[in-house]
mmCIF file of C-alpha atoms and ligand atoms in Angstrom:
data_model
loop_
_atom_site.group_PDB
_atom_site.id
_atom_site.type_symbol
_atom_site.label_atom_id
_atom_site.label_comp_id
_atom_site.label_asym_id
_atom_site.label_seq_id
_atom_site.Cartn_x
_atom_site.Cartn_y
_atom_site.Cartn_z
ATOM 1 C CA MET A 50 95.480 129.998 86.213
ATOM 2 C CA ARG A 51 92.657 126.794 85.828
ATOM 3 C CA PHE A 52 94.226 123.223 86.628
ATOM 4 C CA VAL A 53 97.203 124.017 87.960
ATOM 5 C CA ASP A 54 96.780 126.807 91.101
ATOM 6 C CA GLU A 55 94.171 124.301 92.846
ATOM 7 C CA PHE A 56 96.157 121.727 92.609
ATOM 8 C CA ARG A 57 98.925 123.589 94.518
ATOM 9 C CA ASN A 58 96.270 124.518 97.240
ATOM 10 C CA GLU A 59 98.482 124.863 100.540
ATOM 11 C CA ALA A 60 95.164 123.825 102.493
ATOM 12 C CA ASP A 61 94.452 121.520 100.662
ATOM 13 C CA VAL A 62 97.878 119.479 100.466
ATOM 14 C CA GLN A 63 97.669 119.699 104.457
ATOM 15 C CA ALA A 64 94.091 118.262 104.892
ATOM 16 C CA LEU A 65 96.003 115.859 102.716
ATOM 17 C CA ALA A 66 98.724 115.106 104.827
ATOM 18 C CA GLN A 67 96.134 114.705 107.977
ATOM 19 C CA ALA A 68 94.368 112.485 106.182
ATOM 20 C CA ILE A 69 97.308 110.033 105.101
ATOM 21 C CA GLY A 70 98.258 110.547 109.225
ATOM 22 C CA GLY A 71 95.020 108.939 110.071
ATOM 23 C CA VAL A 72 95.194 106.361 107.949
ATOM 24 C CA VAL A 73 98.699 105.018 108.431
ATOM 25 C CA THR A 74 98.717 102.330 110.789
ATOM 26 C CA ARG A 75 101.902 100.378 110.082
ATOM 27 C CA PRO A 76 105.682 101.105 108.155
ATOM 28 C CA TRP A 77 105.057 101.008 104.220
ATOM 29 C CA THR A 78 107.668 101.755 101.573
ATOM 30 C CA LEU A 79 106.207 103.476 98.364
ATOM 31 C CA MET A 80 107.676 104.176 95.040
ATOM 32 C CA GLU A 81 107.118 107.434 92.787
ATOM 33 C CA ILE A 82 107.997 105.962 89.278
ATOM 34 C CA CYS A 83 108.701 109.490 87.804
ATOM 35 C CA GLY A 84 111.827 111.830 88.371
ATOM 36 C CA GLY A 85 109.358 114.721 87.802
ATOM 37 C CA GLN A 86 106.858 113.291 90.965
ATOM 38 C CA THR A 87 110.500 112.786 92.896
ATOM 39 C CA HIS A 88 111.354 117.104 92.388
ATOM 40 C CA THR A 89 107.525 117.979 93.378
ATOM 41 C CA LEU A 90 108.040 115.567 96.757
ATOM 42 C CA ILE A 91 111.218 117.087 97.374
ATOM 43 C CA LYS A 92 110.478 120.909 96.263
ATOM 44 C CA TYR A 93 107.459 121.214 98.031
ATOM 45 C CA GLY A 94 109.212 119.532 100.923
ATOM 46 C CA LEU A 95 105.867 116.909 100.476
ATOM 47 C CA ASP A 96 108.042 114.147 101.736
ATOM 48 C CA ARG A 97 108.398 115.838 105.550
ATOM 49 C CA LEU A 98 104.325 115.936 105.846
ATOM 50 C CA PHE A 99 104.246 112.067 105.823
ATOM 51 C CA PRO A 100 104.454 110.017 108.939
ATOM 52 C CA GLU A 101 107.320 107.768 110.279
ATOM 53 C CA GLN A 102 106.442 104.758 108.884
ATOM 54 C CA VAL A 103 106.129 106.002 105.515
ATOM 55 C CA THR A 104 109.149 105.476 103.300
ATOM 56 C CA LEU A 105 109.599 107.518 99.711
ATOM 57 C CA VAL A 106 111.763 105.686 97.536
ATOM 58 C CA HIS A 107 112.269 107.196 94.110
ATOM 59 C CA GLY A 108 111.698 105.072 91.229
ATOM 60 C CA PRO A 109 113.866 104.769 87.262
ATOM 61 C CA GLY A 110 111.264 107.228 85.899
ATOM 62 C CA CYS A 111 114.030 109.919 84.358
ATOM 63 C CA PRO A 112 114.863 109.593 81.137
ATOM 64 C CA VAL A 113 118.436 110.636 81.444
ATOM 65 C CA CYS A 114 119.079 109.050 84.010
ATOM 66 C CA VAL A 115 119.113 105.386 82.866
ATOM 67 C CA THR A 116 120.361 106.119 79.208
ATOM 68 C CA PRO A 117 123.253 103.465 79.527
ATOM 69 C CA LEU A 118 126.763 104.943 79.338
ATOM 70 C CA GLU A 119 127.549 103.520 75.603
ATOM 71 C CA LEU A 120 124.477 105.349 74.306
ATOM 72 C CA ILE A 121 126.492 108.586 75.356
ATOM 73 C CA ASP A 122 129.616 107.255 74.479
ATOM 74 C CA ARG A 123 127.876 106.341 71.027
ATOM 75 C CA ALA A 124 126.323 109.671 70.657
ATOM 76 C CA ILE A 125 129.627 111.733 71.276
ATOM 77 C CA ALA A 126 131.398 109.246 68.252
ATOM 78 C CA ILE A 127 128.525 110.376 65.705
ATOM 79 C CA ALA A 128 128.594 114.053 67.396
ATOM 80 C CA ARG A 129 132.216 114.169 66.724
ATOM 81 C CA ARG A 130 131.779 113.205 62.557
ATOM 82 C CA SER A 131 132.534 116.700 61.046
ATOM 83 C CA GLU A 132 129.836 116.909 58.782
ATOM 84 C CA VAL A 133 127.158 115.644 61.441
ATOM 85 C CA ILE A 134 124.283 118.051 62.979
ATOM 86 C CA PHE A 135 123.731 116.013 66.350
ATOM 87 C CA THR A 136 120.574 117.473 67.557
ATOM 88 C CA SER A 137 119.355 116.436 71.959
ATOM 89 C CA PHE A 138 117.224 117.615 73.944
ATOM 90 C CA GLY A 139 119.044 119.872 76.439
ATOM 91 C CA ASP A 140 119.450 117.817 79.754
ATOM 92 C CA MET A 141 121.834 115.249 77.380
ATOM 93 C CA LEU A 142 124.244 117.905 76.621
ATOM 94 C CA ARG A 143 125.536 117.620 80.531
ATOM 95 C CA VAL A 144 125.103 113.680 81.074
ATOM 96 C CA PRO A 145 128.870 112.207 81.508
ATOM 97 C CA GLY A 146 129.943 109.711 79.167
ATOM 98 C CA SER A 147 133.134 107.335 79.673
ATOM 99 C CA SER A 148 135.477 110.234 79.436
ATOM 100 C CA THR A 149 133.486 113.218 78.445
ATOM 101 C CA ASP A 150 129.860 115.309 77.090
ATOM 102 C CA LEU A 151 128.092 116.776 74.900
ATOM 103 C CA LEU A 152 128.393 119.876 75.380
ATOM 104 C CA SER A 153 132.367 119.603 76.019
ATOM 105 C CA VAL A 154 132.575 118.451 72.271
ATOM 106 C CA LYS A 155 130.306 121.334 71.231
ATOM 107 C CA ALA A 156 132.351 123.356 72.778
ATOM 108 C CA GLN A 157 135.574 121.335 70.623
ATOM 109 C CA GLY A 158 133.615 122.847 67.569
ATOM 110 C CA ALA A 159 131.392 119.958 67.044
ATOM 111 C CA ASP A 160 127.966 120.732 65.810
ATOM 112 C CA VAL A 161 125.764 119.969 68.535
ATOM 113 C CA ARG A 162 122.479 121.489 68.920
ATOM 114 C CA MET A 163 120.128 121.479 71.508
ATOM 115 C CA LEU A 164 116.098 120.995 70.389
ATOM 116 C CA TYR A 165 112.738 120.707 71.803
ATOM 117 C CA SER A 166 111.159 118.411 69.846
ATOM 118 C CA PRO A 167 112.275 115.533 66.717
ATOM 119 C CA LEU A 168 110.158 117.404 64.414
ATOM 120 C CA ASP A 169 112.730 120.371 64.657
ATOM 121 C CA ALA A 170 115.346 117.823 63.584
ATOM 122 C CA LEU A 171 112.944 117.178 60.718
ATOM 123 C CA LYS A 172 113.273 120.816 59.847
ATOM 124 C CA LEU A 173 117.192 121.169 60.055
ATOM 125 C CA ALA A 174 117.279 117.844 57.687
ATOM 126 C CA ARG A 175 115.364 120.043 55.272
ATOM 127 C CA ALA A 176 117.256 122.819 55.533
ATOM 128 C CA ASN A 177 120.465 121.134 55.562
ATOM 129 C CA PRO A 178 120.051 117.976 52.517
ATOM 130 C CA ASP A 179 123.762 117.914 52.226
ATOM 131 C CA ARG A 180 124.235 117.133 55.763
ATOM 132 C CA PRO A 181 123.122 114.447 57.868
ATOM 133 C CA VAL A 182 120.876 115.080 60.738
ATOM 134 C CA VAL A 183 120.963 112.963 63.698
ATOM 135 C CA PHE A 184 118.080 112.893 67.017
ATOM 136 C CA PHE A 185 118.998 111.576 69.893
ATOM 137 C CA ALA A 186 116.152 109.778 70.914
ATOM 138 C CA VAL A 187 115.803 108.981 73.820
ATOM 139 C CA GLY A 188 112.825 109.107 76.943
ATOM 140 C CA PHE A 189 110.063 106.778 77.889
ATOM 141 C CA GLU A 190 106.816 106.049 76.428
ATOM 142 C CA THR A 191 106.064 110.010 76.580
ATOM 143 C CA THR A 192 108.330 111.391 74.323
ATOM 144 C CA ALA A 193 108.394 108.426 72.285
ATOM 145 C CA PRO A 194 105.152 109.037 69.913
ATOM 146 C CA ALA A 195 106.959 112.549 68.612
ATOM 147 C CA ASN A 196 110.088 110.293 67.841
ATOM 148 C CA ALA A 197 107.758 107.644 65.609
ATOM 149 C CA MET A 198 105.924 110.647 64.543
ATOM 150 C CA ALA A 199 109.401 112.075 63.139
ATOM 151 C CA VAL A 200 110.398 108.884 61.812
ATOM 152 C CA TRP A 201 107.345 108.098 59.854
ATOM 153 C CA GLN A 202 107.714 111.587 58.600
ATOM 154 C CA ALA A 203 110.823 111.334 57.181
ATOM 155 C CA GLU A 204 109.930 107.672 55.561
ATOM 156 C CA LYS A 205 107.360 109.693 53.612
ATOM 157 C CA GLU A 206 109.176 112.492 52.724
ATOM 158 C CA GLY A 207 111.767 110.280 51.185
ATOM 159 C CA LEU A 208 114.231 112.265 54.036
ATOM 160 C CA GLU A 209 117.671 110.637 52.868
ATOM 161 C CA ASN A 210 119.691 112.229 55.679
ATOM 162 C CA PHE A 211 117.486 111.670 58.516
ATOM 163 C CA SER A 212 118.438 109.148 61.576
ATOM 164 C CA ILE A 213 117.396 108.459 65.174
ATOM 165 C CA LEU A 214 120.220 107.399 67.902
ATOM 166 C CA CYS A 215 117.076 105.507 69.543
ATOM 167 C CA SER A 216 117.579 104.660 73.704
ATOM 168 C CA HIS A 217 113.858 104.490 74.349
ATOM 169 C CA VAL A 218 112.836 102.772 77.297
ATOM 170 C CA LEU A 219 109.036 101.313 78.893
ATOM 171 C CA VAL A 220 107.794 101.774 82.382
ATOM 172 C CA PRO A 221 105.971 98.840 82.517
ATOM 173 C CA PRO A 222 108.906 96.176 82.377
ATOM 174 C CA ALA A 223 110.883 98.340 85.213
ATOM 175 C CA MET A 224 108.160 98.318 87.402
ATOM 176 C CA GLU A 225 108.687 94.289 87.115
ATOM 177 C CA ALA A 226 112.222 94.651 87.360
ATOM 178 C CA VAL A 227 112.107 96.307 90.804
ATOM 179 C CA LEU A 228 109.423 93.812 92.147
ATOM 180 C CA GLY A 229 110.954 90.983 90.802
ATOM 181 C CA SER A 230 114.215 91.770 92.448
ATOM 182 C CA PRO A 231 115.155 89.657 95.911
ATOM 183 C CA HIS A 232 116.442 93.272 97.375
ATOM 184 C CA ASN A 233 112.695 94.805 96.700
ATOM 185 C CA ARG A 234 110.906 97.106 99.804
ATOM 186 C CA VAL A 235 108.866 98.746 97.459
ATOM 187 C CA GLN A 236 104.829 97.481 98.516
ATOM 188 C CA GLY A 237 103.016 100.122 96.360
ATOM 189 C CA PHE A 238 103.867 102.333 93.315
ATOM 190 C CA LEU A 239 102.560 106.113 92.247
ATOM 191 C CA ALA A 240 102.546 105.362 88.232
ATOM 192 C CA ALA A 241 103.264 108.987 86.342
ATOM 193 C CA GLY A 242 100.374 110.584 84.541
ATOM 194 C CA HIS A 243 101.912 111.458 81.331
ATOM 195 C CA VAL A 244 103.107 107.934 80.376
ATOM 196 C CA CYS A 245 99.460 106.852 81.281
ATOM 197 C CA ALA A 246 98.083 109.607 79.344
ATOM 198 C CA VAL A 247 99.716 107.815 76.401
ATOM 199 C CA MET A 248 99.536 103.762 77.127
ATOM 200 C CA GLY A 249 97.260 104.146 79.487
ATOM 201 C CA TYR A 250 97.204 102.154 82.244
ATOM 202 C CA HIS A 251 95.791 98.976 81.638
ATOM 203 C CA GLU A 252 99.149 97.703 81.241
ATOM 204 C CA TYR A 253 99.539 97.816 84.575
ATOM 205 C CA LEU A 254 96.795 95.718 85.771
ATOM 206 C CA PRO A 255 98.614 92.582 85.241
ATOM 207 C CA ILE A 256 101.395 93.170 87.448
ATOM 208 C CA ALA A 257 99.234 94.801 89.987
ATOM 209 C CA GLU A 258 97.582 90.853 89.914
ATOM 210 C CA LYS A 259 101.116 89.152 89.816
ATOM 211 C CA TYR A 260 102.953 90.826 92.097
ATOM 212 C CA ARG A 261 99.840 91.895 94.551
ATOM 213 C CA VAL A 262 100.523 95.707 94.573
ATOM 214 C CA PRO A 263 98.386 98.469 94.640
ATOM 215 C CA VAL A 264 99.566 100.740 91.937
ATOM 216 C CA VAL A 265 98.031 104.625 91.825
ATOM 217 C CA VAL A 266 98.217 106.600 88.352
ATOM 218 C CA THR A 267 99.539 109.835 90.313
ATOM 219 C CA GLY A 268 99.712 113.467 88.781
ATOM 220 C CA PHE A 269 102.417 115.986 89.148
ATOM 221 C CA GLU A 270 101.426 118.698 91.737
ATOM 222 C CA PRO A 271 101.872 118.580 95.258
ATOM 223 C CA VAL A 272 98.116 117.869 95.420
ATOM 224 C CA ASP A 273 97.843 115.263 92.933
ATOM 225 C CA LEU A 274 100.487 113.426 94.908
ATOM 226 C CA MET A 275 99.236 113.701 98.221
ATOM 227 C CA GLN A 276 95.818 112.081 96.723
ATOM 228 C CA GLY A 277 98.046 109.566 95.385
ATOM 229 C CA ALA A 278 99.641 108.532 98.200
ATOM 230 C CA HIS A 279 96.465 108.708 100.328
ATOM 231 C CA MET A 280 94.354 106.363 97.909
ATOM 232 C CA LEU A 281 97.322 104.172 97.771
ATOM 233 C CA LEU A 282 98.004 104.026 101.802
ATOM 234 C CA GLN A 283 94.479 103.435 101.741
ATOM 235 C CA ALA A 284 94.767 100.234 99.508
ATOM 236 C CA LEU A 285 98.007 99.046 101.597
ATOM 237 C CA GLU A 286 95.998 99.266 105.014
ATOM 238 C CA GLU A 287 92.931 97.521 103.801
ATOM 239 C CA GLY A 288 94.999 94.293 101.559
ATOM 240 C CA ARG A 289 93.747 95.960 98.502
ATOM 241 C CA HIS A 290 95.620 95.666 95.353
ATOM 242 C CA GLY A 291 95.035 96.340 91.960
ATOM 243 C CA VAL A 292 95.166 100.075 90.034
ATOM 244 C CA GLU A 293 93.132 102.893 90.819
ATOM 245 C CA ASN A 294 93.541 106.715 89.026
ATOM 246 C CA GLN A 295 93.805 109.999 90.745
ATOM 247 C CA TYR A 296 94.955 111.465 87.343
ATOM 248 C CA ALA A 297 91.192 110.853 86.032
ATOM 249 C CA ARG A 298 91.042 114.489 84.570
ATOM 250 C CA VAL A 299 93.942 113.535 82.126
ATOM 251 C CA VAL A 300 94.225 109.421 81.986
ATOM 252 C CA SER A 301 91.888 106.926 80.660
ATOM 253 C CA ARG A 302 92.438 103.239 80.833
ATOM 254 C CA GLU A 303 93.249 102.847 77.237
ATOM 255 C CA GLY A 304 95.302 106.283 76.847
ATOM 256 C CA ASN A 305 95.734 107.713 73.507
ATOM 257 C CA VAL A 306 95.106 104.545 71.120
ATOM 258 C CA PRO A 307 96.232 106.714 67.908
ATOM 259 C CA ALA A 308 99.720 107.251 69.435
ATOM 260 C CA GLN A 309 100.142 103.972 70.555
ATOM 261 C CA ARG A 310 99.430 102.468 66.824
ATOM 262 C CA LEU A 311 101.986 104.578 65.640
ATOM 263 C CA LEU A 312 104.476 104.086 67.877
ATOM 264 C CA ARG A 313 103.671 99.932 66.504
ATOM 265 C CA GLU A 314 103.982 101.168 62.980
ATOM 266 C CA VAL A 315 107.300 102.507 64.024
ATOM 267 C CA PHE A 316 108.838 100.547 66.587
ATOM 268 C CA GLU A 317 109.132 97.152 68.075
ATOM 269 C CA PRO A 318 109.910 96.097 71.753
ATOM 270 C CA CYS A 319 113.719 95.024 72.259
ATOM 271 C CA ASP A 320 116.368 94.265 75.128
ATOM 272 C CA ARG A 321 117.536 97.744 76.451
ATOM 273 C CA PRO A 322 120.093 97.726 79.027
ATOM 274 C CA TRP A 323 119.557 100.665 81.852
ATOM 275 C CA ARG A 324 122.085 102.496 82.948
ATOM 276 C CA GLY A 325 123.111 101.195 86.734
ATOM 277 C CA ILE A 326 120.829 98.989 86.655
ATOM 278 C CA GLY A 327 121.507 96.661 83.531
ATOM 279 C CA VAL A 328 119.582 94.805 81.167
ATOM 280 C CA ILE A 329 115.540 94.604 81.423
ATOM 281 C CA PRO A 330 114.163 92.024 78.733
ATOM 282 C CA GLN A 331 111.837 93.488 76.356
ATOM 283 C CA SER A 332 111.984 97.237 78.446
ATOM 284 C CA GLY A 333 112.775 99.603 75.152
ATOM 285 C CA TYR A 334 111.835 100.111 71.613
ATOM 286 C CA ALA A 335 114.068 99.726 68.216
ATOM 287 C CA LEU A 336 113.539 100.725 65.152
ATOM 288 C CA ARG A 337 111.442 98.067 62.854
ATOM 289 C CA PRO A 338 113.117 96.577 59.949
ATOM 290 C CA LYS A 339 110.848 98.522 57.911
ATOM 291 C CA TYR A 340 112.351 101.321 59.298
ATOM 292 C CA ALA A 341 116.006 100.477 59.952
ATOM 293 C CA ARG A 342 117.733 102.574 57.617
ATOM 294 C CA PHE A 343 116.940 105.587 60.058
ATOM 295 C CA ASP A 344 119.148 104.076 62.989
ATOM 296 C CA ALA A 345 121.784 106.630 63.565
ATOM 297 C CA GLY A 346 123.818 103.248 65.779
ATOM 298 C CA LYS A 347 123.914 101.115 62.013
ATOM 299 C CA ARG A 348 124.182 104.432 59.560
ATOM 300 C CA PHE A 349 127.192 105.762 61.797
ATOM 301 C CA ASP A 350 128.448 102.213 62.713
ATOM 302 C CA VAL A 351 128.847 102.697 66.426
ATOM 303 C CA ASP A 352 127.026 99.908 67.881
ATOM 304 C CA GLY A 353 130.221 98.440 68.943
ATOM 305 C CA ILE A 354 130.446 100.733 71.349
ATOM 306 C CA THR A 355 130.328 99.532 75.100
ATOM 307 C CA ALA A 356 131.526 100.712 78.253
ATOM 308 C CA THR A 357 132.084 100.341 81.590
ATOM 309 C CA GLU A 358 130.270 102.536 84.401
ATOM 310 C CA PRO A 359 132.497 103.996 86.872
ATOM 311 C CA ALA A 360 132.029 101.373 90.775
ATOM 312 C CA GLU A 361 131.627 105.137 92.665
ATOM 313 C CA CYS A 362 128.394 106.274 91.460
ATOM 314 C CA ILE A 363 125.240 104.072 92.964
ATOM 315 C CA ALA A 364 122.949 105.626 90.410
ATOM 316 C CA GLY A 365 121.232 102.027 90.116
ATOM 317 C CA GLN A 366 120.624 101.667 93.917
ATOM 318 C CA ILE A 367 119.214 104.764 93.611
ATOM 319 C CA LEU A 368 117.227 104.212 91.022
ATOM 320 C CA GLN A 369 115.329 100.897 92.029
ATOM 321 C CA GLY A 370 114.984 102.164 95.601
ATOM 322 C CA LEU A 371 116.986 100.952 97.650
ATOM 323 C CA LYS A 372 119.473 103.980 98.762
ATOM 324 C CA LYS A 373 118.497 107.770 98.940
ATOM 325 C CA PRO A 374 121.103 109.932 96.916
ATOM 326 C CA HIS A 375 122.514 111.455 100.055
ATOM 327 C CA GLU A 376 123.539 107.728 100.981
ATOM 328 C CA CYS A 377 126.020 107.901 98.122
ATOM 329 C CA THR A 378 129.651 109.231 99.467
ATOM 330 C CA ALA A 379 130.447 110.884 96.545
ATOM 331 C CA PHE A 380 127.019 113.275 97.080
ATOM 332 C CA GLY A 381 127.823 116.904 97.322
ATOM 333 C CA GLY A 382 131.627 116.244 97.413
ATOM 334 C CA ARG A 383 132.884 114.955 94.386
ATOM 335 C CA CYS A 384 130.026 114.615 92.875
ATOM 336 C CA THR A 385 127.686 118.327 92.578
ATOM 337 C CA PRO A 386 125.637 119.586 89.344
ATOM 338 C CA GLU A 387 129.066 121.243 88.139
ATOM 339 C CA HIS A 388 130.889 118.499 88.019
ATOM 340 C CA PRO A 389 128.434 114.978 88.182
ATOM 341 C CA LEU A 390 129.430 111.358 88.468
ATOM 342 C CA GLY A 391 126.255 110.179 87.285
ATOM 343 C CA ALA A 392 123.100 111.494 85.439
ATOM 344 C CA PRO A 393 120.863 111.963 88.729
ATOM 345 C CA MET A 394 122.579 114.682 89.358
ATOM 346 C CA VAL A 395 122.489 116.450 86.371
ATOM 347 C CA SER A 396 118.745 116.162 84.802
ATOM 348 C CA SER A 397 116.147 118.102 85.619
ATOM 349 C CA GLU A 398 114.942 114.769 86.399
ATOM 350 C CA GLY A 399 117.271 113.400 88.438
ATOM 351 C CA ALA A 400 116.524 112.126 92.150
ATOM 352 C CA CYS A 401 120.253 113.921 93.292
ATOM 353 C CA ALA A 402 119.750 116.871 91.490
ATOM 354 C CA ALA A 403 116.294 116.655 93.617
ATOM 355 C CA TYR A 404 118.011 116.503 97.093
ATOM 356 C CA TYR A 405 121.388 118.507 96.201
ATOM 357 C CA HIS A 406 119.058 121.699 95.461
ATOM 358 C CA TYR A 407 116.218 121.398 97.831
ATOM 359 C CA ALA A 408 119.275 120.518 100.430
ATOM 360 C CA ARG A 409 117.223 117.284 102.198
ATOM 361 C CA VAL A 410 119.189 115.121 103.406
ATOM 362 C CA ARG A 411 116.123 112.696 104.638
HETATM 363 S S1 SF4 B 252 125.259 111.512 93.808
HETATM 364 FE FE1 SF4 B 252 126.358 111.432 92.091
HETATM 365 S S2 SF4 B 252 127.784 109.884 92.443
HETATM 366 FE FE2 SF4 B 252 126.262 109.487 93.649
HETATM 367 S S3 SF4 B 252 124.490 108.348 92.660
HETATM 368 FE FE3 SF4 B 252 123.991 110.445 92.452
HETATM 369 S S4 SF4 B 252 124.759 110.647 90.269
HETATM 370 FE FE4 SF4 B 252 126.052 109.019 91.144
#
């Protein structure tokens, strides 16, 4: 398959592993931001191909993992209302809230439906004018444009029974939170190619300059990641910082300008809590006042619901690259995909799930 098979070529991966081995002279710690990239690294055993001096840590780029506990509780409170059709991406259904999850609420009779797009939620709203339809709008800059489009379309059509529970998060403030932490050990980033396909990579230039780190925009296949890591390690060894683009077949400096325009039309930046991490200033999207009537949190009066995270789950430390999944005492014992204590064990992009499924402890 063009643009897939060639990026899974084993000989190319091995050649890049050799090239990396030839570059590295000192210990380095790299972070891949996106949970999808974490899964590729662990699933294909790429992490085993790096020299001992290179430590790979996993970043905060799993949207399900960083959705705050209180947002899950708010979603559950809305979904329990008999008049509501509550819709969500599948991963969110099994993420534990304070006392239950959306799938269990569905089993108890709530009308919770799994969708692949917020535009499908709009169709549901059109087909059920007498019932409120709510879409759980989570994710990074990758999923935000489709949610912005759904809200913009609902406004245009005058749809009264559609709203979103908004929990969008943004990558650049999260990178700054990692780099600005006194415990930070990340020296270079592999940035998420799909986020940059929307936003471009110009947003990372000031971060690379301020913290004097190299950032390489990287794709998701094994060759992409090995090539991105090679570029990153070369920059580190040569003492360079700045932004380089391994994923040029998809990503440009400016990104998808019409999508960015739509995002600015519907959303404005806001302070946002991240599960396990806490509030990161200006790290999320909220609906602009013009679109406030599509805010499910306000419409169903659940914004006051708060929650305390369980102390046992160290997801926040894993998402900041401070610990690895197998360092959690609950990993594989009290916490498994069947009985998860935290979101990273449930999500298809979660680091704990990657380590669990591919039986890795390094
Ligand atoms: S193994 Fe489970 S409890 Fe531990 S950090 Fe991962 S999700 Fe949380």
